[in-house]
mmCIF file of C-alpha atoms and ligand atoms in Angstrom:
data_model
loop_
_atom_site.group_PDB
_atom_site.id
_atom_site.type_symbol
_atom_site.label_atom_id
_atom_site.label_comp_id
_atom_site.label_asym_id
_atom_site.label_seq_id
_atom_site.Cartn_x
_atom_site.Cartn_y
_atom_site.Cartn_z
ATOM 1 C CA UNK A 351 97.593 105.504 121.118
ATOM 2 C CA UNK A 352 98.988 103.452 118.866
ATOM 3 C CA UNK A 353 99.117 104.207 114.867
ATOM 4 C CA UNK A 354 96.808 101.261 113.988
ATOM 5 C CA UNK A 355 94.150 101.521 116.462
ATOM 6 C CA UNK A 356 90.701 100.518 114.827
ATOM 7 C CA UNK A 357 91.885 99.805 111.368
ATOM 8 C CA UNK A 358 91.426 96.233 110.181
ATOM 9 C CA UNK A 359 93.841 94.098 108.723
ATOM 10 C CA UNK A 360 93.661 91.171 106.687
ATOM 11 C CA UNK A 361 95.998 88.683 106.210
ATOM 12 C CA UNK A 362 96.084 85.744 103.844
ATOM 13 C CA UNK A 363 97.771 83.014 104.718
ATOM 14 C CA UNK A 364 97.937 84.145 108.124
ATOM 15 C CA UNK A 365 97.861 81.159 110.130
ATOM 16 C CA UNK A 366 101.874 80.132 109.548
ATOM 17 C CA UNK A 367 105.869 81.157 108.806
ATOM 18 C CA UNK A 368 105.660 85.141 106.743
ATOM 19 C CA UNK A 369 101.773 85.270 108.115
ATOM 20 C CA UNK A 370 101.594 84.855 111.153
ATOM 21 C CA UNK A 371 104.299 87.012 112.084
ATOM 22 C CA UNK A 372 102.772 90.155 109.912
ATOM 23 C CA UNK A 373 99.657 89.304 111.600
ATOM 24 C CA UNK A 374 101.798 89.368 115.396
ATOM 25 C CA UNK A 375 103.736 92.596 114.229
ATOM 26 C CA UNK A 376 100.418 94.191 112.939
ATOM 27 C CA UNK A 377 98.398 93.510 116.121
ATOM 28 C CA UNK A 378 101.038 95.571 118.400
ATOM 29 C CA UNK A 379 100.620 98.117 116.782
ATOM 30 C CA UNK A 380 96.950 98.106 117.214
ATOM 31 C CA UNK A 381 95.533 96.556 114.093
ATOM 32 C CA UNK A 382 92.430 94.137 114.432
ATOM 33 C CA UNK A 383 93.759 91.257 112.435
ATOM 34 C CA UNK A 384 92.029 89.010 110.533
ATOM 35 C CA UNK A 385 93.721 85.722 109.613
ATOM 36 C CA UNK A 386 92.704 84.089 106.638
ATOM 37 C CA UNK A 387 93.550 80.593 105.205
ATOM 38 C CA UNK A 388 92.193 77.225 104.484
ATOM 39 C CA UNK A 389 92.572 75.431 108.636
ATOM 40 C CA UNK A 390 89.970 77.157 110.139
ATOM 41 C CA UNK A 391 91.131 75.213 113.180
ATOM 42 C CA UNK A 392 95.064 76.218 113.190
ATOM 43 C CA UNK A 393 94.249 79.868 112.292
ATOM 44 C CA UNK A 394 91.679 79.786 115.380
ATOM 45 C CA UNK A 395 94.403 78.703 117.442
ATOM 46 C CA UNK A 396 96.582 81.193 116.528
ATOM 47 C CA UNK A 397 94.102 84.138 116.602
ATOM 48 C CA UNK A 398 94.055 83.245 119.934
ATOM 49 C CA UNK A 399 97.189 84.136 120.799
ATOM 50 C CA UNK A 400 96.988 87.813 118.999
ATOM 51 C CA UNK A 401 95.234 90.848 120.682
ATOM 52 C CA UNK A 402 92.191 91.496 118.596
ATOM 53 C CA UNK A 403 92.635 88.694 116.110
ATOM 54 C CA UNK A 404 89.985 86.184 114.515
ATOM 55 C CA UNK A 405 90.170 83.651 112.130
ATOM 56 C CA UNK A 406 88.281 83.023 108.563
ATOM 57 C CA UNK A 407 88.570 80.131 106.471
ATOM 58 C CA UNK A 408 89.325 81.242 102.876
ATOM 59 C CA UNK A 409 90.666 79.523 99.843
ATOM 60 C CA UNK A 410 92.313 82.433 97.627
ATOM 61 C CA UNK A 411 91.829 79.982 95.189
ATOM 62 C CA UNK A 412 87.657 79.800 95.272
ATOM 63 C CA UNK A 413 86.141 82.870 94.246
ATOM 64 C CA UNK A 414 82.558 82.281 96.529
ATOM 65 C CA UNK A 415 85.561 81.368 99.224
ATOM 66 C CA UNK A 416 87.235 84.335 98.800
ATOM 67 C CA UNK A 417 83.875 86.706 98.867
ATOM 68 C CA UNK A 418 82.727 85.302 101.800
ATOM 69 C CA UNK A 419 85.603 85.674 103.498
ATOM 70 C CA UNK A 420 85.896 89.148 103.194
ATOM 71 C CA UNK A 421 82.592 89.929 103.743
ATOM 72 C CA UNK A 422 82.884 88.535 107.049
ATOM 73 C CA UNK A 423 86.020 90.516 107.366
ATOM 74 C CA UNK A 424 83.993 94.060 106.697
ATOM 75 C CA UNK A 425 81.728 93.219 108.870
ATOM 76 C CA UNK A 426 82.102 95.824 111.935
ATOM 77 C CA UNK A 427 84.612 98.163 109.593
ATOM 78 C CA UNK A 428 86.180 98.647 106.423
ATOM 79 C CA UNK A 429 89.259 96.664 105.616
ATOM 80 C CA UNK A 430 92.383 99.125 105.717
ATOM 81 C CA UNK A 431 95.477 96.563 105.313
ATOM 82 C CA UNK A 432 95.825 93.276 103.177
ATOM 83 C CA UNK A 433 98.368 91.275 103.141
ATOM 84 C CA UNK A 434 98.156 89.202 100.425
ATOM 85 C CA UNK A 435 100.888 86.812 101.844
ATOM 86 C CA UNK A 436 98.733 83.510 100.859
ATOM 87 C CA UNK A 437 101.877 81.224 98.324
ATOM 88 C CA UNK A 438 103.100 77.739 97.096
ATOM 89 C CA UNK A 439 105.867 76.725 95.666
ATOM 90 C CA UNK A 440 107.227 73.705 94.015
ATOM 91 C CA UNK A 441 110.462 72.641 91.635
ATOM 92 C CA UNK A 442 110.606 71.071 88.637
ATOM 93 C CA UNK A 443 113.149 70.966 85.684
ATOM 94 C CA UNK A 444 110.986 73.163 82.669
ATOM 95 C CA UNK A 445 111.496 70.272 80.129
ATOM 96 C CA UNK A 446 109.524 68.114 82.920
ATOM 97 C CA UNK A 447 106.748 71.595 84.443
ATOM 98 C CA UNK A 448 103.018 70.142 83.142
ATOM 99 C CA UNK A 449 100.594 73.002 82.390
ATOM 100 C CA UNK A 450 98.779 71.610 85.084
ATOM 101 C CA UNK A 451 101.588 72.990 87.834
ATOM 102 C CA UNK A 452 102.299 76.100 85.774
ATOM 103 C CA UNK A 453 98.494 76.997 86.607
ATOM 104 C CA UNK A 454 98.168 75.726 89.779
ATOM 105 C CA UNK A 455 101.156 77.757 91.016
ATOM 106 C CA UNK A 456 99.980 80.874 88.798
ATOM 107 C CA UNK A 457 96.348 80.493 90.405
ATOM 108 C CA UNK A 458 97.624 80.830 94.508
ATOM 109 C CA UNK A 459 100.439 83.162 93.937
ATOM 110 C CA UNK A 460 98.761 85.268 90.962
ATOM 111 C CA UNK A 461 95.136 85.327 90.613
ATOM 112 C CA UNK A 462 94.495 84.540 94.491
ATOM 113 C CA UNK A 463 96.270 88.404 94.791
ATOM 114 C CA UNK A 464 94.348 89.809 92.174
ATOM 115 C CA UNK A 465 91.241 88.077 93.729
ATOM 116 C CA UNK A 466 91.448 89.073 97.178
ATOM 117 C CA UNK A 467 92.396 92.651 96.507
ATOM 118 C CA UNK A 468 89.438 93.051 94.039
ATOM 119 C CA UNK A 469 87.981 91.875 97.314
ATOM 120 C CA UNK A 470 88.607 95.422 98.974
ATOM 121 C CA UNK A 471 88.942 97.639 95.985
ATOM 122 C CA UNK A 472 86.087 99.649 97.156
ATOM 123 C CA UNK A 473 87.065 100.274 100.812
ATOM 124 C CA UNK A 474 90.749 100.681 99.921
ATOM 125 C CA UNK A 475 90.225 103.482 96.703
ATOM 126 C CA UNK A 476 87.373 105.539 99.441
ATOM 127 C CA UNK A 477 90.113 105.287 102.507
ATOM 128 C CA UNK A 478 91.519 107.939 103.895
ATOM 129 C CA UNK A 479 94.436 105.443 104.879
ATOM 130 C CA UNK A 480 94.898 101.848 102.791
ATOM 131 C CA UNK A 481 97.752 99.575 102.223
ATOM 132 C CA UNK A 482 98.076 96.668 100.159
ATOM 133 C CA UNK A 483 101.426 94.512 100.631
ATOM 134 C CA UNK A 484 101.468 91.896 98.123
ATOM 135 C CA UNK A 485 104.635 89.439 99.243
ATOM 136 C CA UNK A 486 106.678 88.209 96.275
ATOM 137 C CA UNK A 487 110.279 87.091 96.745
ATOM 138 C CA UNK A 488 114.051 87.499 95.150
ATOM 139 C CA UNK A 489 112.110 85.512 92.766
ATOM 140 C CA UNK A 490 109.977 87.922 91.316
ATOM 141 C CA UNK A 491 113.304 90.055 91.300
ATOM 142 C CA UNK A 492 115.562 87.437 89.165
ATOM 143 C CA UNK A 493 116.029 84.090 87.762
ATOM 144 C CA UNK A 494 116.755 80.668 88.710
ATOM 145 C CA UNK A 495 116.711 77.280 87.885
ATOM 146 C CA UNK A 496 113.636 74.688 88.319
ATOM 147 C CA UNK A 497 111.301 77.344 89.465
ATOM 148 C CA UNK A 498 109.947 78.989 86.162
ATOM 149 C CA UNK A 499 106.280 78.930 87.166
ATOM 150 C CA UNK A 500 107.673 80.327 90.611
ATOM 151 C CA UNK A 501 109.200 83.284 89.079
ATOM 152 C CA UNK A 502 106.918 83.934 86.450
ATOM 153 C CA UNK A 503 104.141 84.255 89.274
ATOM 154 C CA UNK A 504 106.723 86.089 91.529
ATOM 155 C CA UNK A 505 107.356 88.785 88.482
ATOM 156 C CA UNK A 506 103.695 89.137 87.928
ATOM 157 C CA UNK A 507 102.874 90.016 91.630
ATOM 158 C CA UNK A 508 105.646 92.520 90.842
ATOM 159 C CA UNK A 509 104.078 93.577 88.194
ATOM 160 C CA UNK A 510 100.178 94.224 89.562
ATOM 161 C CA UNK A 511 102.499 95.921 92.561
ATOM 162 C CA UNK A 512 103.230 98.513 90.378
ATOM 163 C CA UNK A 513 100.271 98.916 88.045
ATOM 164 C CA UNK A 514 97.930 99.483 90.897
ATOM 165 C CA UNK A 515 100.553 102.014 92.854
ATOM 166 C CA UNK A 516 99.764 104.210 89.715
ATOM 167 C CA UNK A 517 96.223 103.480 89.122
ATOM 168 C CA UNK A 518 95.796 104.580 92.573
ATOM 169 C CA UNK A 519 98.086 106.746 93.333
ATOM 170 C CA UNK A 520 96.136 109.695 93.533
ATOM 171 C CA UNK A 521 94.313 107.995 96.533
ATOM 172 C CA UNK A 522 95.097 107.604 100.482
ATOM 173 C CA UNK A 523 96.450 103.806 99.386
ATOM 174 C CA UNK A 524 99.791 102.547 98.485
ATOM 175 C CA UNK A 525 100.694 99.083 97.065
ATOM 176 C CA UNK A 526 104.372 97.672 97.811
ATOM 177 C CA UNK A 527 105.441 94.224 97.473
ATOM 178 C CA UNK A 528 108.478 92.539 99.988
ATOM 179 C CA UNK A 529 111.099 90.103 98.021
ATOM 180 C CA UNK A 530 112.489 88.195 100.653
ATOM 181 C CA UNK A 531 115.215 85.588 99.820
ATOM 182 C CA UNK A 532 114.896 82.173 101.955
ATOM 183 C CA UNK A 533 113.367 82.861 105.357
ATOM 184 C CA UNK A 534 113.285 79.821 107.935
ATOM 185 C CA UNK A 535 109.546 78.642 107.434
ATOM 186 C CA UNK A 536 107.629 75.420 106.184
ATOM 187 C CA UNK A 537 108.542 76.597 102.739
ATOM 188 C CA UNK A 538 111.760 76.696 103.492
ATOM 189 C CA UNK A 539 111.874 73.249 104.324
ATOM 190 C CA UNK A 540 110.492 71.994 101.438
ATOM 191 C CA UNK A 541 113.049 72.946 99.193
ATOM 192 C CA UNK A 542 115.507 71.586 101.844
ATOM 193 C CA UNK A 543 113.674 68.373 101.757
ATOM 194 C CA UNK A 544 114.172 68.621 98.020
ATOM 195 C CA UNK A 545 117.923 69.508 97.889
ATOM 196 C CA UNK A 546 118.308 66.191 100.416
ATOM 197 C CA UNK A 547 115.945 63.657 98.613
ATOM 198 C CA UNK A 548 117.858 65.129 94.972
ATOM 199 C CA UNK A 549 121.318 65.090 96.025
ATOM 200 C CA UNK A 550 121.885 63.189 99.097
ATOM 201 C CA UNK A 551 123.434 65.819 100.733
ATOM 202 C CA UNK A 552 122.565 66.556 104.614
ATOM 203 C CA UNK A 553 120.113 68.921 106.096
ATOM 204 C CA UNK A 554 123.461 71.001 107.137
ATOM 205 C CA UNK A 555 124.201 71.102 103.735
ATOM 206 C CA UNK A 556 121.072 71.660 102.281
ATOM 207 C CA UNK A 557 120.366 74.832 104.590
ATOM 208 C CA UNK A 558 124.014 76.052 104.192
ATOM 209 C CA UNK A 559 123.149 75.387 99.692
ATOM 210 C CA UNK A 560 119.941 78.035 100.507
ATOM 211 C CA UNK A 561 122.049 80.634 102.090
ATOM 212 C CA UNK A 562 124.569 80.973 99.799
ATOM 213 C CA UNK A 563 121.898 82.960 98.027
ATOM 214 C CA UNK A 564 121.503 85.213 100.269
ATOM 215 C CA UNK A 565 125.263 87.333 100.457
ATOM 216 C CA UNK A 566 125.001 87.222 104.076
ATOM 217 C CA UNK A 567 125.201 83.309 103.963
ATOM 218 C CA UNK A 568 122.074 82.555 106.252
ATOM 219 C CA UNK A 569 118.393 82.444 106.126
ATOM 220 C CA UNK A 570 115.841 85.323 107.054
ATOM 221 C CA UNK A 571 114.037 84.980 110.085
ATOM 222 C CA UNK A 572 110.186 85.727 109.294
ATOM 223 C CA UNK A 573 110.237 88.664 112.169
ATOM 224 C CA UNK A 574 112.451 90.486 109.640
ATOM 225 C CA UNK A 575 109.828 90.106 106.942
ATOM 226 C CA UNK A 576 107.107 91.277 109.421
ATOM 227 C CA UNK A 577 108.860 94.373 110.599
ATOM 228 C CA UNK A 578 108.728 95.664 106.871
ATOM 229 C CA UNK A 579 105.408 95.088 106.868
ATOM 230 C CA UNK A 580 104.412 97.287 109.995
ATOM 231 C CA UNK A 581 106.921 99.809 108.540
ATOM 232 C CA UNK A 582 104.963 99.980 105.578
ATOM 233 C CA UNK A 583 101.916 100.423 107.095
ATOM 234 C CA UNK A 584 103.258 103.310 109.030
ATOM 235 C CA UNK A 585 100.966 106.583 108.151
ATOM 236 C CA UNK A 586 104.704 108.274 107.626
ATOM 237 C CA UNK A 587 105.491 105.473 104.885
ATOM 238 C CA UNK A 588 102.648 107.055 102.247
ATOM 239 C CA UNK A 589 105.332 107.838 99.862
ATOM 240 C CA UNK A 590 106.584 104.164 99.513
ATOM 241 C CA UNK A 591 104.241 103.220 96.579
ATOM 242 C CA UNK A 592 104.688 100.866 93.870
ATOM 243 C CA UNK A 593 108.310 99.824 95.556
ATOM 244 C CA UNK A 594 109.397 95.532 95.465
ATOM 245 C CA UNK A 595 111.229 95.855 98.234
ATOM 246 C CA UNK A 596 114.213 93.410 98.362
ATOM 247 C CA UNK A 597 115.393 91.837 101.606
ATOM 248 C CA UNK A 598 117.904 89.081 100.642
ATOM 249 C CA UNK A 599 121.078 90.674 102.597
ATOM 250 C CA UNK A 600 123.092 92.752 99.912
ATOM 251 C CA UNK A 601 121.988 91.020 96.832
ATOM 252 C CA UNK A 602 121.840 93.918 93.969
ATOM 253 C CA UNK A 603 119.352 93.624 91.262
HETATM 254 P P1 LIG B 4 104.094 79.005 104.125
HETATM 255 O O1 LIG B 4 104.234 77.607 103.553
HETATM 256 O O2 LIG B 4 104.405 78.931 106.067
HETATM 257 O O3 LIG B 4 102.901 79.797 104.322
HETATM 258 C C1 LIG B 4 101.884 79.987 103.036
HETATM 259 C C2 LIG B 4 100.785 80.385 103.731
HETATM 260 O O4 LIG B 4 99.959 80.298 102.338
HETATM 261 C C3 LIG B 4 100.377 79.080 104.357
HETATM 262 O O5 LIG B 4 99.586 79.424 105.745
HETATM 263 C C4 LIG B 4 99.180 78.127 103.899
HETATM 264 O O6 LIG B 4 98.139 77.304 104.007
HETATM 265 C C5 LIG B 4 98.873 79.519 102.666
HETATM 266 N N1 LIG B 4 97.884 78.927 101.226
HETATM 267 C C6 LIG B 4 98.253 78.036 100.282
HETATM 268 N N2 LIG B 4 96.948 78.058 99.594
HETATM 269 C C7 LIG B 4 96.449 78.987 99.808
HETATM 270 C C8 LIG B 4 94.846 78.936 99.459
HETATM 271 N N3 LIG B 4 94.884 78.200 98.067
HETATM 272 N N4 LIG B 4 94.664 79.848 100.245
HETATM 273 C C9 LIG B 4 94.665 80.729 101.460
HETATM 274 N N5 LIG B 4 95.721 79.917 101.786
HETATM 275 C C10 LIG B 4 97.072 79.278 101.216
HETATM 276 O O7 LIG B 4 105.703 79.724 103.645
HETATM 277 P P2 LIG B 4 105.755 81.368 104.205
HETATM 278 O O8 LIG B 4 107.345 81.269 103.691
HETATM 279 O O9 LIG B 4 105.276 81.551 104.950
HETATM 280 O O10 LIG B 4 105.453 81.882 102.462
HETATM 281 C C11 LIG B 4 104.330 83.391 103.168
HETATM 282 C C12 LIG B 4 104.990 83.752 101.546
HETATM 283 O O11 LIG B 4 106.098 84.447 101.606
HETATM 284 C C13 LIG B 4 104.268 83.130 99.990
HETATM 285 O O12 LIG B 4 103.893 84.325 98.856
HETATM 286 C C14 LIG B 4 106.017 83.052 99.906
HETATM 287 O O13 LIG B 4 105.907 82.249 98.100
HETATM 288 C C15 LIG B 4 106.809 84.147 100.237
HETATM 289 N N6 LIG B 4 108.671 83.983 100.187
HETATM 290 C C16 LIG B 4 108.649 82.794 101.205
HETATM 291 C C17 LIG B 4 109.825 82.604 101.622
HETATM 292 C C18 LIG B 4 110.376 81.509 102.583
HETATM 293 O O14 LIG B 4 111.763 80.718 101.593
HETATM 294 N N7 LIG B 4 109.846 81.253 103.323
HETATM 295 C C19 LIG B 4 110.969 83.286 100.387
HETATM 296 C C20 LIG B 4 110.463 84.359 99.492
HETATM 297 C C21 LIG B 4 108.791 84.489 99.474
#
């Protein structure tokens, strides 16, 4: 028997990148994964390739959409694992950052995490096993230029993680954050495109620029993040609670 047999895991932004890799990892440990996101067709296509997985349309910025998606996810059994992975990024110097853009990022990256976690709170507080995994970022632990809105959002996610872990410490649910450096996904592609546009660098130079922020001099692969999520979901990881786990090749925080 696999240790996640019979458990439902919801992964927001589960149709691409890190979220998809986490869904595959948790499914390999026996979980029934529910991939949530805005593009139902893409989610269904990805879910079809994962054992016991299904898809639910969910826009984490829309409370009604979140309510419906989680009601559907809980139809057969309560949600045991929530991976708050949906996220967006952009870049702008602070003196050109609009309030709308600042709030757009917070709505997905912070309030989206709040909405989805609230949607499973009753399940998780009563459960004899539960996991919340928030995908923050190295930008949640340190600052960087041109991403003040993203840094603020990812720091906020770590604050929420720590507070909730303290509040739920007497329950059987742990709450942790994973904080990767640059990971080879569509989001990192966006950063690569921006460097090319703004500096005239070649693609290889742009990738090298991102890789510089990792002492190992490379971009992470999605499977490396998924592996940590899988480990956090293991029953023997229950003492790990309220942590912000940095994955960036040796960058000390
Ligand atoms: P990605 O763009 O492939 O994944 C983001 C996912 O979130 C997509 O599936 C997207 O459709 C979904 N999403 C965006 N807005 C949404 C909304 N309103 N409702 C529902 N879903 C929504 O990129 P990724 O790198 O896999 O990002 C996953 C998470 O990892 C994000 O939270 C991101 O901030 C974080 N992260 C990424 C990196 C990186 O370098 N790629 C580094 C650190 C942290």
